[in-house]
XYZ file of C-alpha atoms in Angstrom:
564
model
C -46.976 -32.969 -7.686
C -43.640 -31.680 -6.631
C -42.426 -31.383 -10.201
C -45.209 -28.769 -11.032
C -45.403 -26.961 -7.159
C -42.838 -24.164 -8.820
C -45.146 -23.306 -11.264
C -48.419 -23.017 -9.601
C -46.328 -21.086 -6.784
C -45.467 -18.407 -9.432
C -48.696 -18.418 -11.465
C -50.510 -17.904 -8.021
C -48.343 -15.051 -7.336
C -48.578 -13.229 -10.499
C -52.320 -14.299 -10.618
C -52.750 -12.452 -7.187
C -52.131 -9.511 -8.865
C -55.048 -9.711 -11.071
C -58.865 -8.460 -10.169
C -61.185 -11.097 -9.401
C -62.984 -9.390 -12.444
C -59.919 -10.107 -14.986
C -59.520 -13.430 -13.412
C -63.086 -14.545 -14.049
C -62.794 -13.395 -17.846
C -59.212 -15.276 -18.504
C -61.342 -18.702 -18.004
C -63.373 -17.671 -21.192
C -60.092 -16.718 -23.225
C -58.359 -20.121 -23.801
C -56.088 -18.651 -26.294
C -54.634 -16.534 -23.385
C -54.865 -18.454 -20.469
C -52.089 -20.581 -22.674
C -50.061 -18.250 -23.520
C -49.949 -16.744 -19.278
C -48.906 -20.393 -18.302
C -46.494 -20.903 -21.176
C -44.683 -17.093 -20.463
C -44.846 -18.176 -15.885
C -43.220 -21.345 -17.156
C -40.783 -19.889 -19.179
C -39.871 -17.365 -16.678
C -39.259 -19.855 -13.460
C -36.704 -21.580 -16.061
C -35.068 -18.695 -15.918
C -35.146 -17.973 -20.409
C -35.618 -14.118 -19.444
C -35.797 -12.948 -23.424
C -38.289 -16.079 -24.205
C -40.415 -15.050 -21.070
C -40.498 -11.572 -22.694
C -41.787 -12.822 -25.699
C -44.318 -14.650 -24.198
C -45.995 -11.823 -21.701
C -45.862 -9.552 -24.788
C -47.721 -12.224 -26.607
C -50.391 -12.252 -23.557
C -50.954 -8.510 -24.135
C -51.560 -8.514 -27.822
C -54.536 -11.096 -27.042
C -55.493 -8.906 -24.128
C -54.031 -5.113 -23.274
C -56.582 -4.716 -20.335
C -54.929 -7.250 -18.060
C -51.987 -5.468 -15.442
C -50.470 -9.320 -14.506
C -48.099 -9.112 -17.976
C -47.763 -5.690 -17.594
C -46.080 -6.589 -13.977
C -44.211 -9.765 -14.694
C -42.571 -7.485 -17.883
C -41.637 -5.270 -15.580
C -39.683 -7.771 -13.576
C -38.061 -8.777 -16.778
C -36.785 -5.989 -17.738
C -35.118 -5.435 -14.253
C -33.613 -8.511 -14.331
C -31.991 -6.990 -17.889
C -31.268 -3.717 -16.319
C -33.307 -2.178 -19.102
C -35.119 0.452 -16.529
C -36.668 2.340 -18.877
C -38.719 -0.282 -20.340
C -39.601 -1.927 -16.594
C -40.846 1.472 -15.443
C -43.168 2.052 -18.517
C -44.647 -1.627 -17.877
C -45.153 -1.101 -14.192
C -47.098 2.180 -15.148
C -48.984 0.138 -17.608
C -49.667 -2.257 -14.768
C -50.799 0.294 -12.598
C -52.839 2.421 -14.167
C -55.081 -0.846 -14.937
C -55.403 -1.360 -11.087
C -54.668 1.544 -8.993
C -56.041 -0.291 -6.194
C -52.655 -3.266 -6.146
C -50.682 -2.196 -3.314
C -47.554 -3.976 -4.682
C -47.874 -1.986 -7.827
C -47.586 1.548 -5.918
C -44.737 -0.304 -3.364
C -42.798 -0.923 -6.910
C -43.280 2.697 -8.277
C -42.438 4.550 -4.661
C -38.697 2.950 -4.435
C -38.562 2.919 -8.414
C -39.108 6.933 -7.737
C -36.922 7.110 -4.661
C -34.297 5.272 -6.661
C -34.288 7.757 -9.324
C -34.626 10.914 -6.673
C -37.952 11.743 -7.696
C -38.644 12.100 -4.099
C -42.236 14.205 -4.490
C -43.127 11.526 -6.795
C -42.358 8.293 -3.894
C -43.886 10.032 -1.184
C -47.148 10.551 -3.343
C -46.846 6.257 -3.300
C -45.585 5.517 0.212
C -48.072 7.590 1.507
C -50.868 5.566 -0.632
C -48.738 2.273 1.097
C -49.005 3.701 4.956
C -52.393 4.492 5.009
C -53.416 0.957 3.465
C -51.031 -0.856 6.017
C -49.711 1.802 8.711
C -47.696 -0.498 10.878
C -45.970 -1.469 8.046
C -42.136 -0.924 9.063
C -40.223 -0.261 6.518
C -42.970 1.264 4.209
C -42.817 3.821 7.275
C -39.140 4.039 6.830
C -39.112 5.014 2.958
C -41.731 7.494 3.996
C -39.579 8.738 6.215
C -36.860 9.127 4.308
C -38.392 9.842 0.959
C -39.737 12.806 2.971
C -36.447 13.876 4.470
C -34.896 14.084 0.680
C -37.691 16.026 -0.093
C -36.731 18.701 2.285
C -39.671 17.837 4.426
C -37.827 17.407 7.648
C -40.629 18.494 10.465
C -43.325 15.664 8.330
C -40.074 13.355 8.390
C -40.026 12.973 12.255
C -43.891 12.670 12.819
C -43.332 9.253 10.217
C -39.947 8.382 12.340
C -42.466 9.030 15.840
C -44.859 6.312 13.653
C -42.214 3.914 13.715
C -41.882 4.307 16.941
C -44.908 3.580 18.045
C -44.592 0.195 16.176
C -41.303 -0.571 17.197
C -39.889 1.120 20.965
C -36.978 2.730 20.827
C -34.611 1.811 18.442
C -30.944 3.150 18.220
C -30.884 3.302 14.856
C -33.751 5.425 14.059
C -33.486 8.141 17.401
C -30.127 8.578 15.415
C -32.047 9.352 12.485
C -34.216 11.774 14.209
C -30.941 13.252 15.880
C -29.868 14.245 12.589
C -33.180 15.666 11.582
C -33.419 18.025 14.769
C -29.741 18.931 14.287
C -31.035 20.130 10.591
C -33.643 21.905 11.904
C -31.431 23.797 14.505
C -33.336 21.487 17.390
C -30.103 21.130 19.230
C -32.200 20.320 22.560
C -34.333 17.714 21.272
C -31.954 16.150 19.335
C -29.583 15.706 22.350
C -33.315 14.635 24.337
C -33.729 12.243 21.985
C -30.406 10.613 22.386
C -30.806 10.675 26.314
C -34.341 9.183 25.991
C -33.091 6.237 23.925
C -29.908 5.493 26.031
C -32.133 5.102 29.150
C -33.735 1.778 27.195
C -30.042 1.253 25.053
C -27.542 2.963 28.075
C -24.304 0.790 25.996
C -25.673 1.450 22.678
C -22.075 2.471 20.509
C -24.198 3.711 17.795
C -25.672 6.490 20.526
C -22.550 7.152 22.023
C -20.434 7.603 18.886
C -23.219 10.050 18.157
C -22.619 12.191 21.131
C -19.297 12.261 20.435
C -19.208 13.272 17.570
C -21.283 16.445 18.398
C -19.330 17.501 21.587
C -16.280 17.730 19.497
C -18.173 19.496 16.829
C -19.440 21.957 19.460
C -15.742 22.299 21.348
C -17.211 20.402 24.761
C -13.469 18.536 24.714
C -13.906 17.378 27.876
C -17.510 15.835 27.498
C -16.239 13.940 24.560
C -13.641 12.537 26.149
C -15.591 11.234 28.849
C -18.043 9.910 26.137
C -15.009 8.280 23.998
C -13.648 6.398 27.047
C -17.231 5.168 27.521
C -17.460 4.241 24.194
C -14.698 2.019 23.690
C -16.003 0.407 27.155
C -18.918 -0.809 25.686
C -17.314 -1.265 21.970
C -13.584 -2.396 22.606
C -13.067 -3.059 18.628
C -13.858 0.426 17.939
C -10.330 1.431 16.496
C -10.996 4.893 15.765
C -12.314 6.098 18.863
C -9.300 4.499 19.780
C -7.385 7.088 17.462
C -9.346 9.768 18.791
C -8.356 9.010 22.156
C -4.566 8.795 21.661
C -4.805 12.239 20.070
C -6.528 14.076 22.856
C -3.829 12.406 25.218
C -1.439 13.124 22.934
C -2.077 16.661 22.568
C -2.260 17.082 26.471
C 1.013 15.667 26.565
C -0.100 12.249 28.223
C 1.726 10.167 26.002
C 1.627 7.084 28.523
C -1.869 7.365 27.697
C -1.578 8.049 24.156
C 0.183 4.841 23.236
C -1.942 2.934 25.123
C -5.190 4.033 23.176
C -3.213 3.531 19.852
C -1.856 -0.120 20.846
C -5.875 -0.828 21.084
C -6.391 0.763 17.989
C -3.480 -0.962 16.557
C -5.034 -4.447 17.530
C -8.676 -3.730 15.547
C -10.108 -4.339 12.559
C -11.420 -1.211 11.437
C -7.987 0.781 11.251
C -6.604 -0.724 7.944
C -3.033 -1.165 8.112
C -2.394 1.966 5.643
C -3.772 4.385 8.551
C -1.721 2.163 10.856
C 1.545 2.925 8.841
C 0.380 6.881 7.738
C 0.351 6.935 12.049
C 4.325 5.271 12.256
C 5.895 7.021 9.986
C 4.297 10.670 11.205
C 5.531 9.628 14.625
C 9.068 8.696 12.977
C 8.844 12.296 11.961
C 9.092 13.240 15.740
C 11.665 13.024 18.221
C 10.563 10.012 20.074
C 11.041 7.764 17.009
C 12.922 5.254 18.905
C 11.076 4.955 22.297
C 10.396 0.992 23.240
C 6.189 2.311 22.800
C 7.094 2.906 18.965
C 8.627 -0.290 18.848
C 5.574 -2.510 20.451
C 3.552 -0.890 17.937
C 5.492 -1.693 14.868
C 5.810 -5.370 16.591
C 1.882 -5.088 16.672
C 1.597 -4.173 13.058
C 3.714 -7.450 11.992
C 2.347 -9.699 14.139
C -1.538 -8.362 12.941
C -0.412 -8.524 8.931
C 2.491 -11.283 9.312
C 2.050 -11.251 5.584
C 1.502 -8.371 3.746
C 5.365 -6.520 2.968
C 3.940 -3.009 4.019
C 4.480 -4.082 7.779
C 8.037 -5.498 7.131
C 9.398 -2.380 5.822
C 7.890 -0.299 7.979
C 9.532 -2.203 10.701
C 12.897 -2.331 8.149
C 12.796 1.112 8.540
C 12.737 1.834 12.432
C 15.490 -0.700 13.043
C 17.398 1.676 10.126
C 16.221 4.533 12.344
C 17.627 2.708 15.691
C 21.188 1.742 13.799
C 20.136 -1.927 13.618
C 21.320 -2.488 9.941
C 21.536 -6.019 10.296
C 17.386 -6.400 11.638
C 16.258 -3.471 9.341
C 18.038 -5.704 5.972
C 16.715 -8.655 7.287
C 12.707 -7.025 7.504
C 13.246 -5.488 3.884
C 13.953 -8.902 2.229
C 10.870 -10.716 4.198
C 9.077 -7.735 2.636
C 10.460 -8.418 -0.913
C 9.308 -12.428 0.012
C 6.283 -11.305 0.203
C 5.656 -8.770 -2.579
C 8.587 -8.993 -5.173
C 7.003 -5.800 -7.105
C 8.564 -2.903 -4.765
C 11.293 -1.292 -6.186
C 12.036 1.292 -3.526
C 12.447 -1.438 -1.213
C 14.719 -3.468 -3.543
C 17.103 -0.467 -4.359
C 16.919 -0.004 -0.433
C 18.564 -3.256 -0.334
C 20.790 -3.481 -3.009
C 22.339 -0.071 -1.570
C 22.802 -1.771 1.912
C 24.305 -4.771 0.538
C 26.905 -2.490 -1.632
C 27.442 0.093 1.581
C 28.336 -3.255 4.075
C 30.488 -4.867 1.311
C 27.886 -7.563 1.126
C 29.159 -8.753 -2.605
C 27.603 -12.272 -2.443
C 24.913 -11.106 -1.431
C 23.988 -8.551 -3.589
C 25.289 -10.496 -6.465
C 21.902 -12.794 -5.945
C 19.762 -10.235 -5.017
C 20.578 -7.760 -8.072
C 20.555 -11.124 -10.086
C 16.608 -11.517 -8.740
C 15.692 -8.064 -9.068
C 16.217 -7.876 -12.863
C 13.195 -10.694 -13.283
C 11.380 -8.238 -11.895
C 12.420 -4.975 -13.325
C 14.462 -4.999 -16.556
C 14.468 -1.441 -17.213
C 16.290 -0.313 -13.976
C 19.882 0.621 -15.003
C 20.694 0.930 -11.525
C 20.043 -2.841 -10.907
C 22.113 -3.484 -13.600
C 24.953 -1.317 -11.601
C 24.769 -3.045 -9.147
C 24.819 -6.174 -10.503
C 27.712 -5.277 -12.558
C 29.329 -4.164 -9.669
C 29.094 -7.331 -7.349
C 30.001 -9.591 -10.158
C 33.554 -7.581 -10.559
C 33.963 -7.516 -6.959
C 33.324 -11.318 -6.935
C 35.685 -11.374 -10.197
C 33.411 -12.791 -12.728
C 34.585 -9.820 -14.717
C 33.186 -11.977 -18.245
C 29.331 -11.673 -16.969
C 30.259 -8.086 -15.084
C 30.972 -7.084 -18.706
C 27.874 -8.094 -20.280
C 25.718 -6.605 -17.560
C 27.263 -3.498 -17.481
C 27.061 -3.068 -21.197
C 23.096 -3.754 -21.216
C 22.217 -1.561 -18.280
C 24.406 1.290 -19.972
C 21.682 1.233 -23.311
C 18.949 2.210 -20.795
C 20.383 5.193 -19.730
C 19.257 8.712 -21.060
C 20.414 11.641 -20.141
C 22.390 10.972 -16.332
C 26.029 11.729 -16.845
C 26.994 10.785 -13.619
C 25.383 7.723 -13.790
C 26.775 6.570 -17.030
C 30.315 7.458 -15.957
C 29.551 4.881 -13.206
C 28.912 2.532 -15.673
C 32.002 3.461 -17.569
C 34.360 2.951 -14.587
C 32.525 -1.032 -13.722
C 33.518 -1.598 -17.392
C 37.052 -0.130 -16.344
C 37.628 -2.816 -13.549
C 36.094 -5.261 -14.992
C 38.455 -4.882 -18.625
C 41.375 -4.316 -15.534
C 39.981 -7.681 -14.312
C 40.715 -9.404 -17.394
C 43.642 -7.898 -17.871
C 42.639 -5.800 -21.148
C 44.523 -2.627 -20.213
C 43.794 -0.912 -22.947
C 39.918 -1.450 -22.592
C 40.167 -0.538 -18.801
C 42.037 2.242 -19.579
C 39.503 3.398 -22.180
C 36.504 3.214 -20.187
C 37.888 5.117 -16.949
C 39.048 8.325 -19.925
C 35.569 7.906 -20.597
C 34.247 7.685 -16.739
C 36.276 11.156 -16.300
C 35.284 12.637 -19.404
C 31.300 12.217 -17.990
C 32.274 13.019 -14.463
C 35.176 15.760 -14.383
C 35.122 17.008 -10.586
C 34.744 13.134 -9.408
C 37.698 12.573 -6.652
C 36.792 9.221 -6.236
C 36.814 8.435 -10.044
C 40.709 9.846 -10.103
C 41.323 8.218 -6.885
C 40.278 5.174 -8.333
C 41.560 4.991 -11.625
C 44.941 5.939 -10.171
C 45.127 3.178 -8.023
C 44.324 0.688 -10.636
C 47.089 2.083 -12.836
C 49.377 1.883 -10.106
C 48.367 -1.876 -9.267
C 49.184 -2.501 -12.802
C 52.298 -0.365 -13.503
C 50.968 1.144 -16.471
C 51.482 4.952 -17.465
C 52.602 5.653 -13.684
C 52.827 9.260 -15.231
C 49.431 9.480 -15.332
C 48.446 8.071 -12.621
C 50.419 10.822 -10.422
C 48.862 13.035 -12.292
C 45.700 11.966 -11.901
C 45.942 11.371 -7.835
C 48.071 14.662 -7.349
C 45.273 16.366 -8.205
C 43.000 14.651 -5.719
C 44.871 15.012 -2.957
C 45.394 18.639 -3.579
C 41.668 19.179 -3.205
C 41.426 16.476 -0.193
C 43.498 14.696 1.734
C 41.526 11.708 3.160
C 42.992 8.705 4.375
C 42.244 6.657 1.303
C 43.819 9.375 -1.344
C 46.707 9.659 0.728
C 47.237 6.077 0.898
C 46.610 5.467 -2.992
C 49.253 8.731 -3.539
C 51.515 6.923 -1.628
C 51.280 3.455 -3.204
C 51.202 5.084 -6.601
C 55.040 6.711 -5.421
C 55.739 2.850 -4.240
C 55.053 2.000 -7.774
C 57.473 4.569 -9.139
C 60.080 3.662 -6.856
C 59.983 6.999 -5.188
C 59.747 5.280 -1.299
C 61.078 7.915 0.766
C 57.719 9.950 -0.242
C 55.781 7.131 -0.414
C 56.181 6.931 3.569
C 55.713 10.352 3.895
C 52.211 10.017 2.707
C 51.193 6.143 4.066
C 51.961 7.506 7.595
C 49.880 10.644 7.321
C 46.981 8.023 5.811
C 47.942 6.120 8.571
C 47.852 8.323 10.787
C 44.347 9.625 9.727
C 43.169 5.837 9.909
C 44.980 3.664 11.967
C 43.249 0.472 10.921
C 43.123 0.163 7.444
C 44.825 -3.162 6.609
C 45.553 -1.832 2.793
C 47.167 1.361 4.114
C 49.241 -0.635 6.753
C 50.086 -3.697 4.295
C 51.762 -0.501 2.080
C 53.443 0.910 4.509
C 55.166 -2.468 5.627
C 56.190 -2.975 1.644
C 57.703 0.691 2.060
C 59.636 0.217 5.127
C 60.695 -3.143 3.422
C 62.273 -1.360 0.437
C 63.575 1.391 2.834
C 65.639 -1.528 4.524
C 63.743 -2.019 7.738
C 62.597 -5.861 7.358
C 61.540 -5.909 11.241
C 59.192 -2.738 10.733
C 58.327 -4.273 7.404
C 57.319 -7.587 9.547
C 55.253 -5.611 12.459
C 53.210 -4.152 9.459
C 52.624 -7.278 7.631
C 51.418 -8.874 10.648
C 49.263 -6.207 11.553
C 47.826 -6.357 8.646
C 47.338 -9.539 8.971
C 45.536 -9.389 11.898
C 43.068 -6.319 10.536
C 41.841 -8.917 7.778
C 44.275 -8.498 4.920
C 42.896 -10.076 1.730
C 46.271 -10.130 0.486
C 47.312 -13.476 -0.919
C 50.480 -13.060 -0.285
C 50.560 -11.756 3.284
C 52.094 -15.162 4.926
C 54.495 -15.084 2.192
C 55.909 -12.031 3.006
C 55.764 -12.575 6.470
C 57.645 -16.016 6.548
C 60.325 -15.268 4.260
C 60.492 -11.465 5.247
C 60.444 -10.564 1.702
C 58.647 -8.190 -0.317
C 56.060 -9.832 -3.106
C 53.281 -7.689 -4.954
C 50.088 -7.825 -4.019
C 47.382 -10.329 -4.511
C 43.938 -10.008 -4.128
């Protein structure tokens, strides 16, 4: 029995929607009365096309039954082929215009296709054959509201009513209606009657709201907001609303205490959240301990999505806290490897703080995720000299230099890595080479003279050129670091007496640099003051000289070049 319950379930159904005159003539029609039970069957098994088939057989034995004309229409809904399902539920009803279901199925058919005139003629039909019918009251309703038939709209609404008591949802409804119709004191009456049965509904109170900030009542709405998130404490947005009406009267104690509640619900997604920190970043109380709690609150809300990282990365950059703000960037990039502004953020960080190690691996990781970014590549290239793998530097360096189009300056970057790293391996020539070209790309670079100057200088090769080169630095700009290379590159030449003319006036500029004071102990040493020569080694010392030879020279008070 329960094997074939299904079946008689649906053929009862679809029966139901036959006249007792049809149904009496389907027992004399054996031919059909197969072919119905074969097509129910087939459709409870769910074969939609071989269901089809079957109720289209049924109506070439008999085209004055509606029952296939109804159960085709299904189909063909299931197949999303609405044409053919509204021609068959047409079919079905104009056989029996007196089957309720068939004018429920043509009134939302109509109102789903905005043939509002059209539904209302069937919902109409529906509410007069079962008026407290709910929601066939409330697709009247709104059938005739789409219509443009506000004033008939509210007597159906009033209907529902009746049925139902007040209900928030549909004195909102009405609201709406008498706002359309310029109704402004019914539609705020019809609010006030429904918030004496609902006094704590949100819905209601959101509603008047919205309209006394609409009509400028400021004051009223406020009242109304602070009620509102009261009764509806997850209401982030009124939240939002409420810091910015504090804000604006310059309350701010009260301002960041409506958006910490906003910051702690649901319904502000955490884009609005960080669209809200960064326009108060814009301001000049970036850094107050409030800013801070909420950027805590937005990491401890999304602990894993990267947006709230960096956004927190980013006011500990604000605040000087280099350190916290690298450390939130790379949980970021833990948690969404795909950011590139994020990675270059960090890669620029680790170069700035002399972070070599570091940014070896990171550079290293950020080329599995983009290949095409010769600035990785840079970067890459530029830790791995610094860490004196000048081999793999090489290699780099020459790959990231294919992607680049049309940046001169950023190409002559490229050209100088290749420089230190050729330097590095002690291919002169090469190094020499690739810094002609780094100038040739980037003329007006001080840095790139600076630079290569010093490195011919370290290497005593063409010492010619390499006054040349930092002469004309230093005649644009004398920073500490020119003068100190001009000087070293006159220690090279053997010309000391001017060599300590210029490492005291670096020195002098910048009193801790241990390369500056390292050459200006080697000058005093050739100059024939061993105890100055000492004192400046052992400062140097002390300041964190990578010098290899720095003990050296300090125990046996002799002069030995440089190391590093």
């Amino acid at each position: 029995m329960q094997k074939f319950l299904p079946f008689i379930l649906a053929f009862l159904t679809l029966a139901a929607c036959k006249s007792s005159k049809n149904l009496q003539k389907e027992y004399y029609n054996p031919a059909y009365t197969n072919a119905f039970h074969e097509a129910v069957r087939l459709k409870i098994q769910g074969q939609t096309d071989a269901a089809i088939a079957g109720f289209e057989k049924c109506i070439v034995i008999r085209q004055d039954d509606d029952a296939p004309y109804f159960a085709l229409s299904q189909l063909y809904l299931q197949k999303e082929d609405k044409a053919k399902s509204e021609q068959n539920i047409l079919k079905a009803y104009e056989i029996d215009q007196e089957n309720i279901w068939y004018s429920q199925e043509l009134a939302y058919m109509y109102f789903d296709k905005k043939q509002y005139a059209e539904a209302i003629k069937f919902f109409e039909k529906m509410v007069a054959h079962e008026p407290r019918n709910v929601e066939w009251l409330y697709g009247y309703a709104e059938s005739l509201l789409r219509a443009g038939k506000a004033a008939d709209a509210i007597k159906a609404f009033d209907k529902m009513e009746d049925q139902l008591g007040k209900v928030p949802e549909l004195s909102i409804q009405k609201f709406k209606i008498y706002m359309y119709l310029k109704q402004e004191e019914k539609a705020l009456a019809e609010i006030e009657s429904c918030r004496k049965v609902y006094p704590n509904d949100p819905q209601l109170i959101a509603t008047l709201v919205d309209y006394y900030f609409q009509n400028g009542q400021l004051e009223k709405a406020v009242v109304m907001l602070e009620e509102l998130v009261k009764n509806d404490p997850t209401n982030g947005n009124a939240y939002l609303a409420l810091a910015d009406i504090y804000r604006q009267k310059g309350d701010m104690t009260k301002a960041y205490a409506a958006l910490k509640k906003a910051f702690d619900c649901e319904d502000v997604g955490i884009d609005d959240k960080m669209q809200i920190l960064i326009t108060i970043f814009d301001g000049a109380d970036a850094s107050s301990p409030d800013v801070l709690e909420l950027v805590n609150l937005l990491v401890e809300k999304y602990p894993n999505e990267a947006k709230a990282h960096s956004i927190l990365a980013d006011f500990l950059l604000k605040k000087g806290d280099e350190k916290g703000a690298l450390r939130e960037y790379k949980k970021a990039l833990e948690l969404d490897g795909n950011l590139f502004p994020i990675w270059n953020q960090v890669l620029v960080m680790e170069y700035q703080a002399n972070m070599f190690p570091e940014l070896y691996e990171d550079s290293k990781k950020c080329l599995e995720y983009f290949t095409t970014q010769p600035i990785v590549y840079l970067m890459h290239g530029a830790s791995a000299v610094k860490l004196k793998k000048f081999e793999e530097a090489v290699g780099v360096l020459q790959s990231g230099i294919e992607l680049i189009s049309s940046d001169k300056a950023l190409e002559s970057e490229f050209n100088a890595q290749l420089a230190e790293a050729y330097f590095g391996l002690k291919k002169f020539d090469d190094g020499i080479s690739f810094y002609e070209k780094a100038l040739k790309l980037d003329p007006s670079s001080l840095l790139l003279r600076n630079n290569f100057a010093y490195r011919l200088a370290f290497w005593k090769k063409n010492l010619d050129r390499a006054l040349k080169l930092i002469n004309e630095v230093v005649e644009s700009s004398e920073l500490s670091h020119y003068l100190d290379t001009k000087g070293f590159v006159l220690f090279q030449r053997g010309e000391y007496t001017d060599a300590k003319i210029h490492l005291e006036k670096s020195n002098s500029l910048k009193g801790d640099d241990h390369f500056n004071i390292d050459h200006l102990g080697d000058v005093y040493f050739m100059l024939g003051d061993k105890v100055k020569a000492v004192e400046f080694w052992q400062k140097a010392k002390n300041l964190g000289s990578t010098n290899k030879v720095i003990d050296q020279k300090i125990e046996k008070k002799s002069y030995y070049d440089p190391i590093y």
